[in-house]
CSV table of C-alpha atoms in Angstrom, one decimal:
chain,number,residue,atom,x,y,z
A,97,UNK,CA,-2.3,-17.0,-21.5
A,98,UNK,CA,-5.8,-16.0,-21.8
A,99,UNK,CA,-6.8,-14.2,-17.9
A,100,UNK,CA,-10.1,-13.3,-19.4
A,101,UNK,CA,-10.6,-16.6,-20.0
A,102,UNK,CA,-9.2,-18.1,-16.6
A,103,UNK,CA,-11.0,-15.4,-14.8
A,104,UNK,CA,-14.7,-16.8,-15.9
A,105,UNK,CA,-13.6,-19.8,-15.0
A,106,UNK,CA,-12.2,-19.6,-11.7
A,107,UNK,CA,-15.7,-17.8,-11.8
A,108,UNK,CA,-17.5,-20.9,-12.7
A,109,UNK,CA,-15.4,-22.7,-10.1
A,110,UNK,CA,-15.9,-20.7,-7.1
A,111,UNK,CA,-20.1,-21.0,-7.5
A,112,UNK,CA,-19.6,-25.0,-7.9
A,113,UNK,CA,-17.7,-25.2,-4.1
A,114,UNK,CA,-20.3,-22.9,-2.8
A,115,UNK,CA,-18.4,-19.2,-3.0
A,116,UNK,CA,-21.3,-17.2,-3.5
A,117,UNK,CA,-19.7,-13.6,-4.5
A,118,UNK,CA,-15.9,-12.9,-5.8
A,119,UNK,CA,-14.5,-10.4,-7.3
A,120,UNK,CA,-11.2,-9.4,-9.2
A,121,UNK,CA,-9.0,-6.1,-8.6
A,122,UNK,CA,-5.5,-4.5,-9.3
A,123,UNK,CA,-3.1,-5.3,-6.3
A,124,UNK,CA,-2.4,-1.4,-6.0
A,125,UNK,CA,-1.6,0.3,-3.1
A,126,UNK,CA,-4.7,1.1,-0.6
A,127,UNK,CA,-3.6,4.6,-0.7
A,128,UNK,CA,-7.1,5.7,1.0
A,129,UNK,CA,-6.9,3.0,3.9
A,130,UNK,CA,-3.9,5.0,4.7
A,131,UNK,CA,-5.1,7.8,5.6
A,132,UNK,CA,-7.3,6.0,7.9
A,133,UNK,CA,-5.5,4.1,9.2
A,134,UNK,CA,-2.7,6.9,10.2
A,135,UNK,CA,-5.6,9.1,12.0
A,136,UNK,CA,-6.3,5.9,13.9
A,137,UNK,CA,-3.4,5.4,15.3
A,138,UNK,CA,-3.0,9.2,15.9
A,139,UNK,CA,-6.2,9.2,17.9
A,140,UNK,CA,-5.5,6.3,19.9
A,141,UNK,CA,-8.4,4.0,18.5
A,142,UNK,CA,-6.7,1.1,16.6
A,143,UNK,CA,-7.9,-1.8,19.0
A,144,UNK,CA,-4.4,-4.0,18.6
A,145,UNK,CA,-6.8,-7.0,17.0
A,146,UNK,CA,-5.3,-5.2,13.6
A,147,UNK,CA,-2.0,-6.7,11.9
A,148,UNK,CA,0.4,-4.3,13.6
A,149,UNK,CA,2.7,-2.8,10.5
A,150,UNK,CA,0.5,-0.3,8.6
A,151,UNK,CA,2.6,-0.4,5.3
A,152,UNK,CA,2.1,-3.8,5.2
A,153,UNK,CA,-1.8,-3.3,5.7
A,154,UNK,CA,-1.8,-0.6,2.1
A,155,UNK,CA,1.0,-2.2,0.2
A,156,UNK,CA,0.3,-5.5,-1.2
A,157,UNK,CA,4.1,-5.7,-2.2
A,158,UNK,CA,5.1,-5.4,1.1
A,159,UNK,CA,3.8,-9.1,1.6
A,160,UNK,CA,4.3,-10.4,-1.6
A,161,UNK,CA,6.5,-10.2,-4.5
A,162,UNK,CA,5.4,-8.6,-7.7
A,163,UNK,CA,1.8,-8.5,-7.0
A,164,UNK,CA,-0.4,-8.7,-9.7
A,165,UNK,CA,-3.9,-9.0,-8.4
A,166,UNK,CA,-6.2,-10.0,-5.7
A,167,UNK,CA,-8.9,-12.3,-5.5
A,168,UNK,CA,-11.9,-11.5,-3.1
A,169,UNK,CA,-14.3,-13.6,-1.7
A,170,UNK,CA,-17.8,-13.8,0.0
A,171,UNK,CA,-19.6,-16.8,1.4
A,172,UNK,CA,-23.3,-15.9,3.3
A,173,UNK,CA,-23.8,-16.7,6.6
A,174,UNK,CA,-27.0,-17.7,8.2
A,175,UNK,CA,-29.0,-15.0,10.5
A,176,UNK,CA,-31.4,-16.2,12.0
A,177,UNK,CA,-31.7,-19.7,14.5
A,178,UNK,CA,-34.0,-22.4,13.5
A,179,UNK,CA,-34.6,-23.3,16.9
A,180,UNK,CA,-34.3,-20.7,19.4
A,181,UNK,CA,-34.2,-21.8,22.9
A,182,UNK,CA,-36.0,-19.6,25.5
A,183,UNK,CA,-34.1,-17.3,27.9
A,184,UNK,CA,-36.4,-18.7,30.9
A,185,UNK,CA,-36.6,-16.9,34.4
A,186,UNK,CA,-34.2,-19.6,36.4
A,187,UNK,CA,-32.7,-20.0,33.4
A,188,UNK,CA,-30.5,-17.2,32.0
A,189,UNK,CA,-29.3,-16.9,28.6
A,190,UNK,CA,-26.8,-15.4,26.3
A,191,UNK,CA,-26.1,-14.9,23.6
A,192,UNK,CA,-23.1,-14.9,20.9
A,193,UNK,CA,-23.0,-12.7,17.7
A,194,UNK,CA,-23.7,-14.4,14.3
A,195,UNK,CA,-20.1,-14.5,12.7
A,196,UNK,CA,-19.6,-17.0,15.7
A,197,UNK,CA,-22.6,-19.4,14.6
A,198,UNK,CA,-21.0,-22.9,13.3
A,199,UNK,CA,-17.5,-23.9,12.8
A,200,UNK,CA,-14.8,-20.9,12.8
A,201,UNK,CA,-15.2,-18.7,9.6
A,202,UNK,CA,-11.7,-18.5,9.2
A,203,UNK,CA,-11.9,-22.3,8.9
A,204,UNK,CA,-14.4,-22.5,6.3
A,205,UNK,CA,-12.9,-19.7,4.3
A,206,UNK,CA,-9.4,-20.8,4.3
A,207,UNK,CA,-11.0,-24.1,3.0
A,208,UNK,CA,-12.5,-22.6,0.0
A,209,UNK,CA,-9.6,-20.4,-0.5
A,210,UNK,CA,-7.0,-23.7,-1.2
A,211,UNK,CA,-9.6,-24.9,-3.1
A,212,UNK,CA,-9.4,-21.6,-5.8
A,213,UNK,CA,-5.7,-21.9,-5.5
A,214,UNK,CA,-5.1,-25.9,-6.4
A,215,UNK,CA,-7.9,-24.9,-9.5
A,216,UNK,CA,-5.2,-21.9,-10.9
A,217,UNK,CA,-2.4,-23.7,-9.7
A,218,UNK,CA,-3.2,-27.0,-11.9
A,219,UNK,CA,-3.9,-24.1,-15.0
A,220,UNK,CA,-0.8,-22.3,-14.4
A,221,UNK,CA,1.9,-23.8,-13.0
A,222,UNK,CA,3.6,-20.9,-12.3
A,223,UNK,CA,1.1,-19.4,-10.2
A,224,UNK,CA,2.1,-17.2,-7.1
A,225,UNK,CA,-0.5,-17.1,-4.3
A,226,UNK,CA,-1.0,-16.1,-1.0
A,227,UNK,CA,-4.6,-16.3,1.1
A,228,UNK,CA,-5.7,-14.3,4.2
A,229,UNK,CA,-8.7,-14.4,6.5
A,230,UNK,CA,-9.5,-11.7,8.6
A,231,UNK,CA,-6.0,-11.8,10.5
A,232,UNK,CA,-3.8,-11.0,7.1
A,233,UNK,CA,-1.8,-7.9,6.7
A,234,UNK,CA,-5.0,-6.5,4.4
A,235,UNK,CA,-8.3,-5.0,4.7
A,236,UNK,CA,-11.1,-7.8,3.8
A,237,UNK,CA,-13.6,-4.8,3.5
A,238,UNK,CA,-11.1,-2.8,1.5
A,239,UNK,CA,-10.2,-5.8,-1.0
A,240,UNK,CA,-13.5,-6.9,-1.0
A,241,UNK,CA,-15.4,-3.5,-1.9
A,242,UNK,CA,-12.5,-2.4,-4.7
A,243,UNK,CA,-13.1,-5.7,-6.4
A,244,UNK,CA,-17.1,-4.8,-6.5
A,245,UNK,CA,-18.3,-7.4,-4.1
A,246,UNK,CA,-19.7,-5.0,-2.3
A,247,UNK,CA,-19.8,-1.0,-0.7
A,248,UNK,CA,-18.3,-0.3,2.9
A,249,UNK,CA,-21.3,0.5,4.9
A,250,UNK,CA,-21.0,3.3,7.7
A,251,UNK,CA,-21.1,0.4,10.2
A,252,UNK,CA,-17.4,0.2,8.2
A,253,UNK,CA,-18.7,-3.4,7.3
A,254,UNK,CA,-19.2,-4.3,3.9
A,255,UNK,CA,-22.2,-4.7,2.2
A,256,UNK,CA,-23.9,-6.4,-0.7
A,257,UNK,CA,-26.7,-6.0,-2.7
A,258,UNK,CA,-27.7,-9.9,-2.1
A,259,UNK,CA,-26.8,-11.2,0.9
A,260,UNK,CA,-27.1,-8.2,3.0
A,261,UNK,CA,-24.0,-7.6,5.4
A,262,UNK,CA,-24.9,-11.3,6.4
A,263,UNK,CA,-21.0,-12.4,4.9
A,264,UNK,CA,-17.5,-13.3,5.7
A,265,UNK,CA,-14.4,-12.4,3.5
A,266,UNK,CA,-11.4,-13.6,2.3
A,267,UNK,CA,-8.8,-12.5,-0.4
A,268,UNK,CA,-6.0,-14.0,-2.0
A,269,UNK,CA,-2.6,-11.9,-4.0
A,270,UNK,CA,-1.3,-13.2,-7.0
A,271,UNK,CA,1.1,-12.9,-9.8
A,272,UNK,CA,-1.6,-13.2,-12.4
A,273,UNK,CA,-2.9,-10.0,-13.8
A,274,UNK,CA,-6.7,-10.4,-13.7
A,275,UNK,CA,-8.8,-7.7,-15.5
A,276,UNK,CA,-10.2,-6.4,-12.4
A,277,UNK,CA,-14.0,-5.6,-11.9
A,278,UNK,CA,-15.4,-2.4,-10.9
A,279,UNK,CA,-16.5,-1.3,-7.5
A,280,UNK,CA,-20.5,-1.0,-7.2
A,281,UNK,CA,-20.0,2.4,-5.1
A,282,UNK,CA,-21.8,3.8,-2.7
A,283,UNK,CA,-25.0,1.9,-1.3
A,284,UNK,CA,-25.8,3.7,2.5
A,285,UNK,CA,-26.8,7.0,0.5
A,286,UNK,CA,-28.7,8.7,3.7
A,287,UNK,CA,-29.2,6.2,6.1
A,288,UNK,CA,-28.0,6.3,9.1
A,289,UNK,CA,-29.8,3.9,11.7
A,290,UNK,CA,-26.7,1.9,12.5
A,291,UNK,CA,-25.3,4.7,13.4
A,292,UNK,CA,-28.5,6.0,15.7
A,293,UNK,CA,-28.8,2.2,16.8
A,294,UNK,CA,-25.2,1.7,18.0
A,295,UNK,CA,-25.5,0.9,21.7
A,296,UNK,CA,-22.0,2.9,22.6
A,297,UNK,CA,-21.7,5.3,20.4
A,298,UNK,CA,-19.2,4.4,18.3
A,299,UNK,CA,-20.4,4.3,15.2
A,300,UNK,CA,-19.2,8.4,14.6
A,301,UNK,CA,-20.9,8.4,10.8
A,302,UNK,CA,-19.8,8.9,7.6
A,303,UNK,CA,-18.4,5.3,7.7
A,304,UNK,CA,-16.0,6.4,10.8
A,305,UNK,CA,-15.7,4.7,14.2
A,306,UNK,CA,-14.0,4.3,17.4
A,307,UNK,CA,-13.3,0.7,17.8
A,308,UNK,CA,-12.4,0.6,21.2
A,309,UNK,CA,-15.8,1.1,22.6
A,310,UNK,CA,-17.8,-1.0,20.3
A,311,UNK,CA,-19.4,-3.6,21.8
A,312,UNK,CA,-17.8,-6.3,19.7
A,313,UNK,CA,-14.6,-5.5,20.7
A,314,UNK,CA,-15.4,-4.6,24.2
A,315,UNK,CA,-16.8,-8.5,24.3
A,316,UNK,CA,-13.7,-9.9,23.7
A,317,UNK,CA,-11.8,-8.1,26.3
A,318,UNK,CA,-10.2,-9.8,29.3
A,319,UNK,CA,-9.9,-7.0,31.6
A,320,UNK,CA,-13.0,-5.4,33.8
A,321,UNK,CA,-15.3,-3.4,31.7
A,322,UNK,CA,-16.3,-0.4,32.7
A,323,UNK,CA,-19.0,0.2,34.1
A,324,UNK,CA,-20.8,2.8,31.6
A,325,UNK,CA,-20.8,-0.8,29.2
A,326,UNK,CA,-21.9,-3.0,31.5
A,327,UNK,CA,-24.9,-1.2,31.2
A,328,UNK,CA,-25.8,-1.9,27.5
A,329,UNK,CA,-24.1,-5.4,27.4
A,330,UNK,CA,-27.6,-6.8,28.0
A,331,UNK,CA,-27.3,-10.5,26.8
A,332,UNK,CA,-24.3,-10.4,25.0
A,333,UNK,CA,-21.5,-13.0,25.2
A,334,UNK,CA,-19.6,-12.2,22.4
A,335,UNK,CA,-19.9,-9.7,19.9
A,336,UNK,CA,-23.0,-6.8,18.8
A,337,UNK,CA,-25.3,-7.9,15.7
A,338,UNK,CA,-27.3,-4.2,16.0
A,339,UNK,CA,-25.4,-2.0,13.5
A,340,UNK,CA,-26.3,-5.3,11.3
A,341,UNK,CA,-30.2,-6.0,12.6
A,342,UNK,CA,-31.0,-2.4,11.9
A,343,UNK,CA,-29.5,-2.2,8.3
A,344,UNK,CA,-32.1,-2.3,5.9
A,345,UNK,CA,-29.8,-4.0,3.4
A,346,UNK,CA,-30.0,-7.0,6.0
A,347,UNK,CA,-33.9,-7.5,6.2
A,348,UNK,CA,-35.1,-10.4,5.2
A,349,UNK,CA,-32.1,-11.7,4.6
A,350,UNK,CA,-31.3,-15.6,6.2
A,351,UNK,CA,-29.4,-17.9,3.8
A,352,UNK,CA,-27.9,-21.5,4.8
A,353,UNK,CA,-25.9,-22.5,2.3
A,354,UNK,CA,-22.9,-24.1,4.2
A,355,UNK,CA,-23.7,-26.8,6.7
A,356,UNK,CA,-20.7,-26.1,8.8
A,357,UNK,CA,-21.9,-22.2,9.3
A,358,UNK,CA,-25.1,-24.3,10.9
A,359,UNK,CA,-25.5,-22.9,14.5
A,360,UNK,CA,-26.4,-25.2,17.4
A,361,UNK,CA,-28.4,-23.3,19.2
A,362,UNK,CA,-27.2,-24.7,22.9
A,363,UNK,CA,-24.4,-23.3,22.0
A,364,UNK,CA,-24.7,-19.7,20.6
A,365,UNK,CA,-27.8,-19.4,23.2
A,366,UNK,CA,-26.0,-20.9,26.2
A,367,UNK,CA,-27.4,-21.1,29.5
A,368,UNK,CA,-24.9,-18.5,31.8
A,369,UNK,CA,-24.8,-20.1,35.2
A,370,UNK,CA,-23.2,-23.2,33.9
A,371,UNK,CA,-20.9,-21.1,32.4
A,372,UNK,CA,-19.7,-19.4,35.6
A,373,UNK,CA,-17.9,-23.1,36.6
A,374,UNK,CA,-17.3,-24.3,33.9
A,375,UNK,CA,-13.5,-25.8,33.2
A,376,UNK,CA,-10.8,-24.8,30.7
A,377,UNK,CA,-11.5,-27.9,29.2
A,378,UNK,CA,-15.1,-28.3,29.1
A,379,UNK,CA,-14.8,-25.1,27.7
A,380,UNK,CA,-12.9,-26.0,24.9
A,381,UNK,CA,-14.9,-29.1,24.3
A,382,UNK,CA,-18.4,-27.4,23.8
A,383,UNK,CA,-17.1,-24.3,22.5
A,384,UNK,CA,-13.5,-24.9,20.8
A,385,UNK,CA,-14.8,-24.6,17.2
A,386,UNK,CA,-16.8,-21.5,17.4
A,387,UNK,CA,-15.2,-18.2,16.1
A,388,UNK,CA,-16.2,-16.7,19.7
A,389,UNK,CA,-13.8,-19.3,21.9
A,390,UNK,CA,-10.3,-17.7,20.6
A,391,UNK,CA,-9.9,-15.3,23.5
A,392,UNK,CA,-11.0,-18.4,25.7
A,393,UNK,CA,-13.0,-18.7,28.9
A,394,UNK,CA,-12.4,-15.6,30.7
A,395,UNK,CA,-14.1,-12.6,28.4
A,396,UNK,CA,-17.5,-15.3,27.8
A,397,UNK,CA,-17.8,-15.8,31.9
A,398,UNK,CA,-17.1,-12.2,33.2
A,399,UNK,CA,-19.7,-11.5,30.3
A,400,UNK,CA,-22.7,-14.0,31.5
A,401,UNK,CA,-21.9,-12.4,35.2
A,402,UNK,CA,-23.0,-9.0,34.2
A,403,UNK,CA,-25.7,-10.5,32.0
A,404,UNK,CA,-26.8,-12.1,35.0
A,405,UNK,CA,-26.6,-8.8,37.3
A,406,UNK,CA,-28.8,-7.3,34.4
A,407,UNK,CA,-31.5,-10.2,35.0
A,408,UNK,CA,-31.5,-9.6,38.8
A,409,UNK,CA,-31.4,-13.3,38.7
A,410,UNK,CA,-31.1,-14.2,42.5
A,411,UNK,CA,-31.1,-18.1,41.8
A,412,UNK,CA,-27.6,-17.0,40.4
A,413,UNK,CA,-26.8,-15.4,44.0
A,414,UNK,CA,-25.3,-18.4,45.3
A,415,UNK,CA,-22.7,-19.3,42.3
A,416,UNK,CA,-22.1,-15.6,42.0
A,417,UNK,CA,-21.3,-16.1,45.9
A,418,UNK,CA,-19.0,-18.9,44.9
A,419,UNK,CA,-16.9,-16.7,42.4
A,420,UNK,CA,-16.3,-13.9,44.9
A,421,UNK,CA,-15.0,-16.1,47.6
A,422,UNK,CA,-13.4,-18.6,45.6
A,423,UNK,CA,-11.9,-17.7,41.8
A,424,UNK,CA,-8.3,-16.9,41.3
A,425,UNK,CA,-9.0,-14.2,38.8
A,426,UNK,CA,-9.6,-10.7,40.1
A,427,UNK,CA,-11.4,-10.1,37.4
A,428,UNK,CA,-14.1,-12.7,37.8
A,429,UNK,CA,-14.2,-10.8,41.6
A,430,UNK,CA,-14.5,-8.2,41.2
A,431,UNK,CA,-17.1,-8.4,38.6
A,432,UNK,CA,-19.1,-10.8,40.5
A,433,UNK,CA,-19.2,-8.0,43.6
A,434,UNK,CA,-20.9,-5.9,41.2
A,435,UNK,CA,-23.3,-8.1,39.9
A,436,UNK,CA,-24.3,-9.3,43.4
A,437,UNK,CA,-25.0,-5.6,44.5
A,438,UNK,CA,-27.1,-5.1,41.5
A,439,UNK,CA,-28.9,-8.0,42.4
A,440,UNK,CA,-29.3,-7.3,45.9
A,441,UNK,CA,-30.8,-9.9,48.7
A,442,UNK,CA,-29.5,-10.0,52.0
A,443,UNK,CA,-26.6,-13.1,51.2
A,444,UNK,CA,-25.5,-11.3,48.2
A,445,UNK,CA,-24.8,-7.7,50.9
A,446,UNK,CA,-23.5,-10.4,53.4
A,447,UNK,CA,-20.9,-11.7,50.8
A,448,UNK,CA,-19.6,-7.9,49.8
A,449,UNK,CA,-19.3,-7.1,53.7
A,450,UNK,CA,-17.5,-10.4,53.9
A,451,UNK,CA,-14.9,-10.0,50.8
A,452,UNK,CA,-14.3,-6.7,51.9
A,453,UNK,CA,-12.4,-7.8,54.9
A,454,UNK,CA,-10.3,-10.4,53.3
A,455,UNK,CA,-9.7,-9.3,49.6
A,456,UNK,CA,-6.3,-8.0,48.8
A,457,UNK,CA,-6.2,-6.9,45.0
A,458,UNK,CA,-7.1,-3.3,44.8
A,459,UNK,CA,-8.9,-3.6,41.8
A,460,UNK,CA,-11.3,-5.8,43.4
A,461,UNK,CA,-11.4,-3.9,46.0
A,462,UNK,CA,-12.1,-0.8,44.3
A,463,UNK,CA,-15.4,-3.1,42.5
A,464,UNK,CA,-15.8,-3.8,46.3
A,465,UNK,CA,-16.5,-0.4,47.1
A,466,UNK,CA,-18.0,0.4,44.8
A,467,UNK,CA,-21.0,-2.3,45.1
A,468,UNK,CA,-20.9,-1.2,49.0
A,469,UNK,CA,-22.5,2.0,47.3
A,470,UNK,CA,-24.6,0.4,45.2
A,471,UNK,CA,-26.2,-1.5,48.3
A,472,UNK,CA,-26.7,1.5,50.1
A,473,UNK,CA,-28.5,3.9,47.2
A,474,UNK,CA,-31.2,1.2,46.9
């Protein structure tokens, strides 16, 4: 069988459905990633978004028998909205991060990724392959950097000379043995205005970070954030475009190839007082198919109610009111008792005093207390 040959033309294949990098390289271990990975989970910092079994994350053959190769791809995604709708005084809004714009990524990658495999599996028969985006056992920025699509920036994302870090990533094992291509190396060199941009801090340099306070992750929480983050959320549904803003690989850069990665920008720019009432299923309804729904209501609406407390909006007073007295979820409370002290207005105080003497969670009541002060240092 002629690889070389089946190589350019999985090549040729993968431009004609709209792949616009990929990339080839040996299915050995990811000896490197590792090492990592072990001081990770020594310091505390793996998030537990990661697949949980670090062998399984470095040794392809720990997922698939008698590896051979793997496939990496990178489709662009758009960065900038056609049509932004305003943030307007009595009208609040937020926003969500760019790798939720459109249908879900993993989606559209998973799409293209059946695609590659019906093209080698109608060449070769006895083609082995197995496909993973972003929740597989392996790295997509490891894969995707050894096979030369790109360089790991030290926002740990990957980067590429073309598209910028503006891209989403897939991979596929199998038992072919591709000549693989080589990796492009290193492409930050001295920059370093992720790492001076990052709102939290954890960007640490030299490529390293501490996931657990970034704000992408932080987003996507369910519990109360702390405080210190609250802070620096400022209109941030889900996820943190800055590390990516700032990157110089990045300016300029705004390619729509795929109609489904199209935003609608209602959606990614959403108004945040609807939000506060809106149902599980409305909620899945409007936002269902966007990469930024899979933790479901509760992050995106405890998330407008401090992006609302950092807009002083008082026409939100009254609904934040209605949360306080009236949501089942301490969470939404608690947070709501913050936001209304850092409002301020005579109903929002009248509305801490109140909750004060009925609420019975502690947490709550701690956020409670803690707006009380708030109130009075003003």
């Amino acid at each position: 069988m002629d690889l070389e040959q089946l190589k350019a033309d999985i090549q040729a294949y993968a431009t004609e459905i709209g792949i616009q990098k990929i990339g080839f390289t040996t299915a050995d271990p990811f000896l490197f990633l590792k090492e990592r990975l072990e001081i990770a989970e020594k310091e505390d910092v793996l998030t537990g978004f990661e697949h949980p079994v670090l062998e399984e994350r470095v040794y392809p053959d720990r997922i698939f028998n008698e590896p051979k190769s793997i496939i990496a791809i990178a489709l662009s995604y758009p960065s900038k909205l056609k049509m932004s709708p305003v943030s307007r005084k009595e009208a609040r809004r937020g926003v969500f991060a760019r790798a939720s714009w459109g249908i879900d990524y993993h989606t559209i990658l998973r799409e293209k990724l059946a695609l590659l495999e019906a093209f080698i599996k109608e060449r070769v028969p006895d083609a082995v392959m197995k496909s993973m985006v972003d929740t597989g056992e392996l790295s997509d920025v490891a894969v995707a950097e050894r096979a030369g699509i790109g360089a790991r920036g030290k926002n740990t994302l990957l980067i590429t000379k073309e598209y910028g870090s503006w891209v989403y990533l897939g991979e596929m094992i199998t038992n072919l043995a591709f000549p693989p291509d080589e990796p492009i190396g290193d492409l930050c060199g001295d920059c370093n205005q992720c790492v001076k941009a990052c709102p939290t801090g954890s960007l640490l340099g030299e490529g390293k970070m501490n996931p657990k306070i970034c704000l992408s992750y932080l987003t996507q929480t369910k519990d109360f954030l702390e405080e210190e983050y609250r802070e620096v959320l400022h209109n941030r549904l889900y996820g943190c475009d800055t590390c990516q803003v700032v990157c110089p690989y990045n300016r300029g850069k705004d390619f729509h190839f795929h109609e489904a990665m199209e935003p609608d920008p209602e959606l990614v720019r959403p108004e945040l007082k609807p939000l506060l009432k809106i149902s599980n299923r409305e909620f899945k309804e409007k936002f269902g198919d966007m990469a930024g729904s899979w933790r479901g209501k509760k992050p995106i609406q405890r998330n407008a109610i401090i992006v609302l407390a950092r807009y002083k909006d008082k026409t939100a007073i009254e609904p934040l009111i209605d949360c306080l007295t009236n949501d089942p979820r301490p969470v939404i409370r608690g947070t709501s008792a913050w936001a209304l002290a850092k409002i301020g207005g005579e109903k929002a105080e009248q509305a801490i005093h109140k909750a004060l003497t009925v609420e019975e969670e502690e947490e709550v009541l701690m956020e409670l207390e803690n707006a009380k002060k708030i109130i009075e240092t003003k």
